[in-house]
PDB file of C-alpha atoms and ligand atoms in Angstrom:
ATOM      1  CA  UNK A   1     -42.145  40.553 -18.935  1.00 45.00           C
ATOM      2  CA  UNK A   2     -43.087  38.406 -21.957  1.00 48.00           C
ATOM      3  CA  UNK A   3     -39.482  39.198 -23.467  1.00 49.00           C
ATOM      4  CA  UNK A   4     -37.628  38.020 -20.270  1.00 50.00           C
ATOM      5  CA  UNK A   5     -39.582  34.741 -20.442  1.00 52.00           C
ATOM      6  CA  UNK A   6     -38.284  34.106 -23.965  1.00 51.00           C
ATOM      7  CA  UNK A   7     -34.679  34.913 -22.875  1.00 53.00           C
ATOM      8  CA  UNK A   8     -35.128  32.377 -20.075  1.00 53.00           C
ATOM      9  CA  UNK A   9     -36.339  29.521 -22.437  1.00 56.00           C
ATOM     10  CA  UNK A  10     -33.533  30.134 -24.827  1.00 53.00           C
ATOM     11  CA  UNK A  11     -30.843  29.651 -22.049  1.00 58.00           C
ATOM     12  CA  UNK A  12     -32.522  26.330 -21.338  1.00 67.00           C
ATOM     13  CA  UNK A  13     -32.286  25.048 -24.916  1.00 76.00           C
ATOM     14  CA  UNK A  14     -30.824  21.596 -25.301  1.00 81.00           C
ATOM     15  CA  UNK A  15     -27.730  21.533 -27.005  1.00 91.00           C
ATOM     16  CA  UNK A  16     -24.836  19.446 -27.980  1.00 94.00           C
ATOM     17  CA  UNK A  17     -22.334  21.504 -26.647  1.00 93.00           C
ATOM     18  CA  UNK A  18     -20.406  19.988 -23.652  1.00 95.00           C
ATOM     19  CA  UNK A  19     -20.306  22.153 -20.371  1.00 93.00           C
ATOM     20  CA  UNK A  20     -16.273  22.329 -20.333  1.00 96.00           C
ATOM     21  CA  UNK A  21     -13.860  23.500 -17.497  1.00 97.00           C
ATOM     22  CA  UNK A  22     -16.393  23.108 -14.699  1.00 96.00           C
ATOM     23  CA  UNK A  23     -15.425  23.408 -11.037  1.00 97.00           C
ATOM     24  CA  UNK A  24     -17.327  23.598  -7.971  1.00 97.00           C
ATOM     25  CA  UNK A  25     -17.120  22.929  -4.169  1.00 98.00           C
ATOM     26  CA  UNK A  26     -16.465  19.560  -2.908  1.00 96.00           C
ATOM     27  CA  UNK A  27     -19.409  17.402  -1.758  1.00 94.00           C
ATOM     28  CA  UNK A  28     -17.540  15.743   0.957  1.00 93.00           C
ATOM     29  CA  UNK A  29     -14.064  16.799   2.481  1.00 95.00           C
ATOM     30  CA  UNK A  30     -11.384  14.171   2.726  1.00 96.00           C
ATOM     31  CA  UNK A  31     -10.853  12.995   6.381  1.00 95.00           C
ATOM     32  CA  UNK A  32     -14.761  13.070   7.413  1.00 95.00           C
ATOM     33  CA  UNK A  33     -17.448  10.148   7.456  1.00 92.00           C
ATOM     34  CA  UNK A  34     -20.566  12.461   7.220  1.00 73.00           C
ATOM     35  CA  UNK A  35     -23.211   9.868   6.748  1.00 74.00           C
ATOM     36  CA  UNK A  36     -25.110   7.881   9.261  1.00 81.00           C
ATOM     37  CA  UNK A  37     -25.359   4.562   7.798  1.00 86.00           C
ATOM     38  CA  UNK A  38     -27.044   1.116   8.614  1.00 91.00           C
ATOM     39  CA  UNK A  39     -23.841  -0.572   9.175  1.00 93.00           C
ATOM     40  CA  UNK A  40     -23.768  -0.912  12.901  1.00 93.00           C
ATOM     41  CA  UNK A  41     -20.391   0.981  13.041  1.00 95.00           C
ATOM     42  CA  UNK A  42     -20.462   4.377  14.643  1.00 94.00           C
ATOM     43  CA  UNK A  43     -18.787   7.392  13.106  1.00 95.00           C
ATOM     44  CA  UNK A  44     -15.631   7.131  15.679  1.00 96.00           C
ATOM     45  CA  UNK A  45     -15.167   3.788  14.382  1.00 97.00           C
ATOM     46  CA  UNK A  46     -15.445   4.358  10.781  1.00 97.00           C
ATOM     47  CA  UNK A  47     -13.358   7.474  11.188  1.00 97.00           C
ATOM     48  CA  UNK A  48     -10.466   5.685  12.956  1.00 98.00           C
ATOM     49  CA  UNK A  49     -10.481   2.785  10.665  1.00 98.00           C
ATOM     50  CA  UNK A  50     -10.548   4.858   7.427  1.00 98.00           C
ATOM     51  CA  UNK A  51      -7.671   7.032   8.599  1.00 98.00           C
ATOM     52  CA  UNK A  52      -5.684   3.918   8.970  1.00 98.00           C
ATOM     53  CA  UNK A  53      -6.993   2.110   5.824  1.00 98.00           C
ATOM     54  CA  UNK A  54      -5.972   5.643   3.847  1.00 98.00           C
ATOM     55  CA  UNK A  55      -2.381   4.780   5.302  1.00 98.00           C
ATOM     56  CA  UNK A  56      -2.499   1.167   3.981  1.00 98.00           C
ATOM     57  CA  UNK A  57      -3.684   2.355   0.672  1.00 98.00           C
ATOM     58  CA  UNK A  58      -0.756   5.064   0.143  1.00 98.00           C
ATOM     59  CA  UNK A  59       1.697   2.287   1.143  1.00 98.00           C
ATOM     60  CA  UNK A  60       0.037  -0.503  -1.129  1.00 99.00           C
ATOM     61  CA  UNK A  61      -0.105   1.967  -4.130  1.00 98.00           C
ATOM     62  CA  UNK A  62       3.599   2.768  -3.656  1.00 98.00           C
ATOM     63  CA  UNK A  63       4.391  -0.899  -3.502  1.00 98.00           C
ATOM     64  CA  UNK A  64       2.151  -1.598  -6.734  1.00 98.00           C
ATOM     65  CA  UNK A  65       4.222   1.309  -8.379  1.00 98.00           C
ATOM     66  CA  UNK A  66       7.434  -0.054  -7.357  1.00 98.00           C
ATOM     67  CA  UNK A  67       6.614  -3.733  -8.658  1.00 99.00           C
ATOM     68  CA  UNK A  68       6.216  -1.651 -12.304  1.00 98.00           C
ATOM     69  CA  UNK A  69       9.190   0.360 -11.869  1.00 98.00           C
ATOM     70  CA  UNK A  70      10.971  -3.258 -11.073  1.00 98.00           C
ATOM     71  CA  UNK A  71       9.208  -5.018 -14.076  1.00 98.00           C
ATOM     72  CA  UNK A  72      10.380  -2.318 -16.408  1.00 98.00           C
ATOM     73  CA  UNK A  73      14.103  -2.032 -15.515  1.00 98.00           C
ATOM     74  CA  UNK A  74      14.949  -5.307 -14.205  1.00 98.00           C
ATOM     75  CA  UNK A  75      18.187  -6.595 -15.740  1.00 98.00           C
ATOM     76  CA  UNK A  76      20.290  -9.447 -16.051  1.00 97.00           C
ATOM     77  CA  UNK A  77      20.186 -13.119 -16.343  1.00 95.00           C
ATOM     78  CA  UNK A  78      16.758 -13.469 -14.443  1.00 96.00           C
ATOM     79  CA  UNK A  79      15.362 -11.120 -16.515  1.00 98.00           C
ATOM     80  CA  UNK A  80      12.353 -12.921 -17.994  1.00 98.00           C
ATOM     81  CA  UNK A  81      11.224 -14.680 -14.884  1.00 98.00           C
ATOM     82  CA  UNK A  82      11.595 -11.646 -12.743  1.00 98.00           C
ATOM     83  CA  UNK A  83      10.134  -9.523 -15.362  1.00 98.00           C
ATOM     84  CA  UNK A  84       6.871 -11.642 -15.419  1.00 98.00           C
ATOM     85  CA  UNK A  85       7.003 -12.181 -11.457  1.00 98.00           C
ATOM     86  CA  UNK A  86       6.959  -8.617 -10.873  1.00 98.00           C
ATOM     87  CA  UNK A  87       3.858  -7.721 -13.139  1.00 98.00           C
ATOM     88  CA  UNK A  88       1.994 -10.605 -11.504  1.00 98.00           C
ATOM     89  CA  UNK A  89       2.602  -9.183  -8.134  1.00 99.00           C
ATOM     90  CA  UNK A  90       1.931  -5.499  -9.469  1.00 99.00           C
ATOM     91  CA  UNK A  91      -1.828  -6.996 -10.862  1.00 98.00           C
ATOM     92  CA  UNK A  92      -2.331  -8.515  -7.238  1.00 99.00           C
ATOM     93  CA  UNK A  93      -1.411  -5.414  -5.625  1.00 99.00           C
ATOM     94  CA  UNK A  94      -3.496  -3.409  -7.720  1.00 98.00           C
ATOM     95  CA  UNK A  95      -6.592  -5.661  -6.863  1.00 98.00           C
ATOM     96  CA  UNK A  96      -5.795  -4.811  -3.092  1.00 99.00           C
ATOM     97  CA  UNK A  97      -5.724  -1.228  -3.952  1.00 99.00           C
ATOM     98  CA  UNK A  98      -9.220  -1.233  -5.246  1.00 98.00           C
ATOM     99  CA  UNK A  99     -10.400  -3.288  -2.329  1.00 98.00           C
ATOM    100  CA  UNK A 100      -9.120  -0.928   0.286  1.00 98.00           C
ATOM    101  CA  UNK A 101     -10.173   2.002  -1.545  1.00 98.00           C
ATOM    102  CA  UNK A 102     -13.685   0.848  -1.896  1.00 98.00           C
ATOM    103  CA  UNK A 103     -13.716  -0.252   1.726  1.00 98.00           C
ATOM    104  CA  UNK A 104     -12.867   3.300   2.818  1.00 98.00           C
ATOM    105  CA  UNK A 105     -15.662   4.704   0.415  1.00 97.00           C
ATOM    106  CA  UNK A 106     -18.215   2.351   1.943  1.00 97.00           C
ATOM    107  CA  UNK A 107     -17.313   3.480   5.200  1.00 97.00           C
ATOM    108  CA  UNK A 108     -18.129   6.850   4.036  1.00 95.00           C
ATOM    109  CA  UNK A 109     -14.692   8.286   4.058  1.00 97.00           C
ATOM    110  CA  UNK A 110     -12.829   9.528   1.079  1.00 97.00           C
ATOM    111  CA  UNK A 111      -9.914   7.190  -0.516  1.00 98.00           C
ATOM    112  CA  UNK A 112      -6.685   8.863  -1.200  1.00 98.00           C
ATOM    113  CA  UNK A 113      -6.122   8.657  -5.034  1.00 97.00           C
ATOM    114  CA  UNK A 114      -3.612  11.031  -6.657  1.00 97.00           C
ATOM    115  CA  UNK A 115       0.204  10.323  -6.980  1.00 97.00           C
ATOM    116  CA  UNK A 116       1.030  13.615  -5.461  1.00 98.00           C
ATOM    117  CA  UNK A 117      -1.035  12.859  -2.406  1.00 98.00           C
ATOM    118  CA  UNK A 118       0.219   9.304  -1.948  1.00 98.00           C
ATOM    119  CA  UNK A 119       3.961  10.377  -2.135  1.00 98.00           C
ATOM    120  CA  UNK A 120       3.026  12.907   0.569  1.00 98.00           C
ATOM    121  CA  UNK A 121       1.401   9.983   2.845  1.00 98.00           C
ATOM    122  CA  UNK A 122       3.283   6.769   2.316  1.00 98.00           C
ATOM    123  CA  UNK A 123       5.860   5.615   4.809  1.00 98.00           C
ATOM    124  CA  UNK A 124       7.727   3.502   2.412  1.00 98.00           C
ATOM    125  CA  UNK A 125      11.460   4.800   1.035  1.00 98.00           C
ATOM    126  CA  UNK A 126      11.194   6.461  -2.207  1.00 98.00           C
ATOM    127  CA  UNK A 127      13.659   4.699  -4.632  1.00 98.00           C
ATOM    128  CA  UNK A 128      15.884   6.777  -7.135  1.00 98.00           C
ATOM    129  CA  UNK A 129      14.521   7.093 -10.802  1.00 98.00           C
ATOM    130  CA  UNK A 130      17.329   5.099 -12.361  1.00 98.00           C
ATOM    131  CA  UNK A 131      17.853   1.368 -12.781  1.00 98.00           C
ATOM    132  CA  UNK A 132      19.063  -0.534  -9.803  1.00 98.00           C
ATOM    133  CA  UNK A 133      20.622  -4.118  -9.680  1.00 98.00           C
ATOM    134  CA  UNK A 134      18.177  -7.057  -8.966  1.00 98.00           C
ATOM    135  CA  UNK A 135      19.208  -7.879  -5.396  1.00 98.00           C
ATOM    136  CA  UNK A 136      18.491  -4.225  -4.577  1.00 98.00           C
ATOM    137  CA  UNK A 137      15.239  -4.233  -6.303  1.00 98.00           C
ATOM    138  CA  UNK A 138      14.248  -7.273  -4.320  1.00 98.00           C
ATOM    139  CA  UNK A 139      15.548  -5.676  -1.195  1.00 98.00           C
ATOM    140  CA  UNK A 140      13.379  -2.518  -1.642  1.00 98.00           C
ATOM    141  CA  UNK A 141      10.272  -4.755  -2.426  1.00 98.00           C
ATOM    142  CA  UNK A 142      10.758  -6.730   0.733  1.00 98.00           C
ATOM    143  CA  UNK A 143      11.291  -3.818   2.890  1.00 98.00           C
ATOM    144  CA  UNK A 144       8.031  -2.527   1.468  1.00 98.00           C
ATOM    145  CA  UNK A 145       6.325  -5.614   1.990  1.00 98.00           C
ATOM    146  CA  UNK A 146       7.424  -5.858   5.554  1.00 98.00           C
ATOM    147  CA  UNK A 147       6.333  -2.462   6.520  1.00 98.00           C
ATOM    148  CA  UNK A 148       2.913  -3.231   5.029  1.00 98.00           C
ATOM    149  CA  UNK A 149       2.572  -6.408   6.961  1.00 98.00           C
ATOM    150  CA  UNK A 150       3.639  -4.972   9.985  1.00 98.00           C
ATOM    151  CA  UNK A 151       0.841  -2.095   9.400  1.00 98.00           C
ATOM    152  CA  UNK A 152      -1.714  -4.761   8.361  1.00 98.00           C
ATOM    153  CA  UNK A 153      -1.523  -6.800  11.467  1.00 98.00           C
ATOM    154  CA  UNK A 154      -1.515  -3.930  13.634  1.00 98.00           C
ATOM    155  CA  UNK A 155      -4.846  -2.701  11.914  1.00 98.00           C
ATOM    156  CA  UNK A 156      -6.268  -5.859  11.988  1.00 98.00           C
ATOM    157  CA  UNK A 157      -6.232  -6.627  15.568  1.00 98.00           C
ATOM    158  CA  UNK A 158      -7.625  -2.838  15.957  1.00 98.00           C
ATOM    159  CA  UNK A 159     -10.494  -3.429  13.551  1.00 98.00           C
ATOM    160  CA  UNK A 160     -11.339  -6.639  15.775  1.00 98.00           C
ATOM    161  CA  UNK A 161     -11.179  -4.744  18.806  1.00 98.00           C
ATOM    162  CA  UNK A 162     -13.501  -2.020  17.767  1.00 98.00           C
ATOM    163  CA  UNK A 163     -15.919  -4.452  15.958  1.00 97.00           C
ATOM    164  CA  UNK A 164     -15.159  -3.565  12.338  1.00 98.00           C
ATOM    165  CA  UNK A 165     -15.072  -7.399  11.308  1.00 98.00           C
ATOM    166  CA  UNK A 166     -15.232  -6.293   7.597  1.00 98.00           C
ATOM    167  CA  UNK A 167     -12.459  -4.479   7.896  1.00 98.00           C
ATOM    168  CA  UNK A 168     -10.270  -7.023   9.816  1.00 98.00           C
ATOM    169  CA  UNK A 169     -11.146  -9.685   7.223  1.00 98.00           C
ATOM    170  CA  UNK A 170     -10.249  -7.405   4.397  1.00 98.00           C
ATOM    171  CA  UNK A 171      -6.957  -6.650   5.974  1.00 98.00           C
ATOM    172  CA  UNK A 172      -6.108 -10.361   7.029  1.00 98.00           C
ATOM    173  CA  UNK A 173      -7.851 -12.476   4.101  1.00 98.00           C
ATOM    174  CA  UNK A 174      -6.647  -9.923   1.060  1.00 98.00           C
ATOM    175  CA  UNK A 175      -3.973  -7.837   2.124  1.00 98.00           C
ATOM    176  CA  UNK A 176      -1.783  -9.984   4.853  1.00 98.00           C
ATOM    177  CA  UNK A 177      -2.130 -13.001   2.781  1.00 98.00           C
ATOM    178  CA  UNK A 178      -1.128 -11.623  -0.471  1.00 98.00           C
ATOM    179  CA  UNK A 179       1.860 -10.022   1.193  1.00 99.00           C
ATOM    180  CA  UNK A 180       3.225 -12.984   2.820  1.00 98.00           C
ATOM    181  CA  UNK A 181       2.800 -15.085  -0.213  1.00 98.00           C
ATOM    182  CA  UNK A 182       4.550 -12.325  -2.776  1.00 98.00           C
ATOM    183  CA  UNK A 183       7.271 -12.085   0.117  1.00 98.00           C
ATOM    184  CA  UNK A 184       8.093 -16.009  -0.085  1.00 98.00           C
ATOM    185  CA  UNK A 185       8.412 -15.752  -4.032  1.00 98.00           C
ATOM    186  CA  UNK A 186      10.820 -12.755  -3.974  1.00 98.00           C
ATOM    187  CA  UNK A 187      12.999 -13.965  -1.035  1.00 98.00           C
ATOM    188  CA  UNK A 188      13.719 -17.090  -2.579  1.00 98.00           C
ATOM    189  CA  UNK A 189      15.572 -15.046  -5.465  1.00 97.00           C
ATOM    190  CA  UNK A 190      18.084 -13.783  -2.582  1.00 97.00           C
ATOM    191  CA  UNK A 191      19.188 -17.380  -1.469  1.00 96.00           C
ATOM    192  CA  UNK A 192      22.559 -17.969  -2.508  1.00 94.00           C
ATOM    193  CA  UNK A 193      22.417 -21.252  -3.974  1.00 93.00           C
ATOM    194  CA  UNK A 194      24.663 -22.663  -7.032  1.00 93.00           C
ATOM    195  CA  UNK A 195      23.260 -22.473 -10.470  1.00 87.00           C
ATOM    196  CA  UNK A 196      25.024 -25.644 -11.917  1.00 91.00           C
ATOM    197  CA  UNK A 197      27.505 -27.361  -9.574  1.00 93.00           C
ATOM    198  CA  UNK A 198      26.368 -28.146  -6.056  1.00 92.00           C
ATOM    199  CA  UNK A 199      28.861 -27.113  -3.454  1.00 86.00           C
ATOM    200  CA  UNK A 200      31.145 -30.075  -2.576  1.00 83.00           C
ATOM    201  CA  UNK A 201      30.587 -31.726   1.301  1.00 78.00           C
ATOM    202  CA  UNK A 202      33.233 -30.839   3.430  1.00 68.00           C
ATOM    203  CA  UNK A 203      35.287 -33.913   4.088  1.00 59.00           C
ATOM    204  CA  UNK A 204      35.084 -34.658   7.903  1.00 57.00           C
ATOM    205  CA  UNK A 205      38.215 -35.510  10.056  1.00 53.00           C
ATOM    206  CA  UNK A 206      39.018 -39.632   9.868  1.00 51.00           C
ATOM    207  CA  UNK A 207      37.103 -39.772   6.634  1.00 50.00           C
ATOM    208  CA  UNK A 208      38.355 -42.544   3.899  1.00 46.00           C
ATOM    209  CA  UNK A 209      37.233 -40.334   1.104  1.00 44.00           C
TER     210      UNK A 209
HETATM  211 FE1  FE2 B 301       4.753  -5.062 -19.294  1.00 59.86          FE
END
């Protein structure tokens, strides 16, 4: 008996060796909201909101990464300004990713995280790996913004209807407004105006000039 006690004590000795390669069962499954919380938001509401927020998260992560792809691969006379603008928008989208993900966690669901899961979930069209021209880059980004804006408006209205004012505020004040502003900055690059010489005004009939 005494010998067994000694062995037990030896296995509990504190050492500097890290416990590597550990695995265990999940403590919460994806797609569940398991905790009662003092949020005055019932489980069905939190489940519905977090499912839609995870879709918004996957699409926002895809748009964020599309900005980095564009930042790295942009070519041509507008390289410098677009290289900087794309990275600015990437940073702003990255902040949205964190806000959306943490809203999902505080509502006690699990945020989508890993690229493979994002790829399976996003509704945004996958671009090729290679480089594309600036107008195509801009069009892809604008298409992604449009899809997110459409989904954000729908989600905001639904959040308000079911009493989730926090989600409504996040989606309107942060997601929607950021995406709207970025659309403006991008779309102005697709307006076909002369760079050096203004187009001549067409002469009207009877004009002396
Ligand atoms: Fe960079």
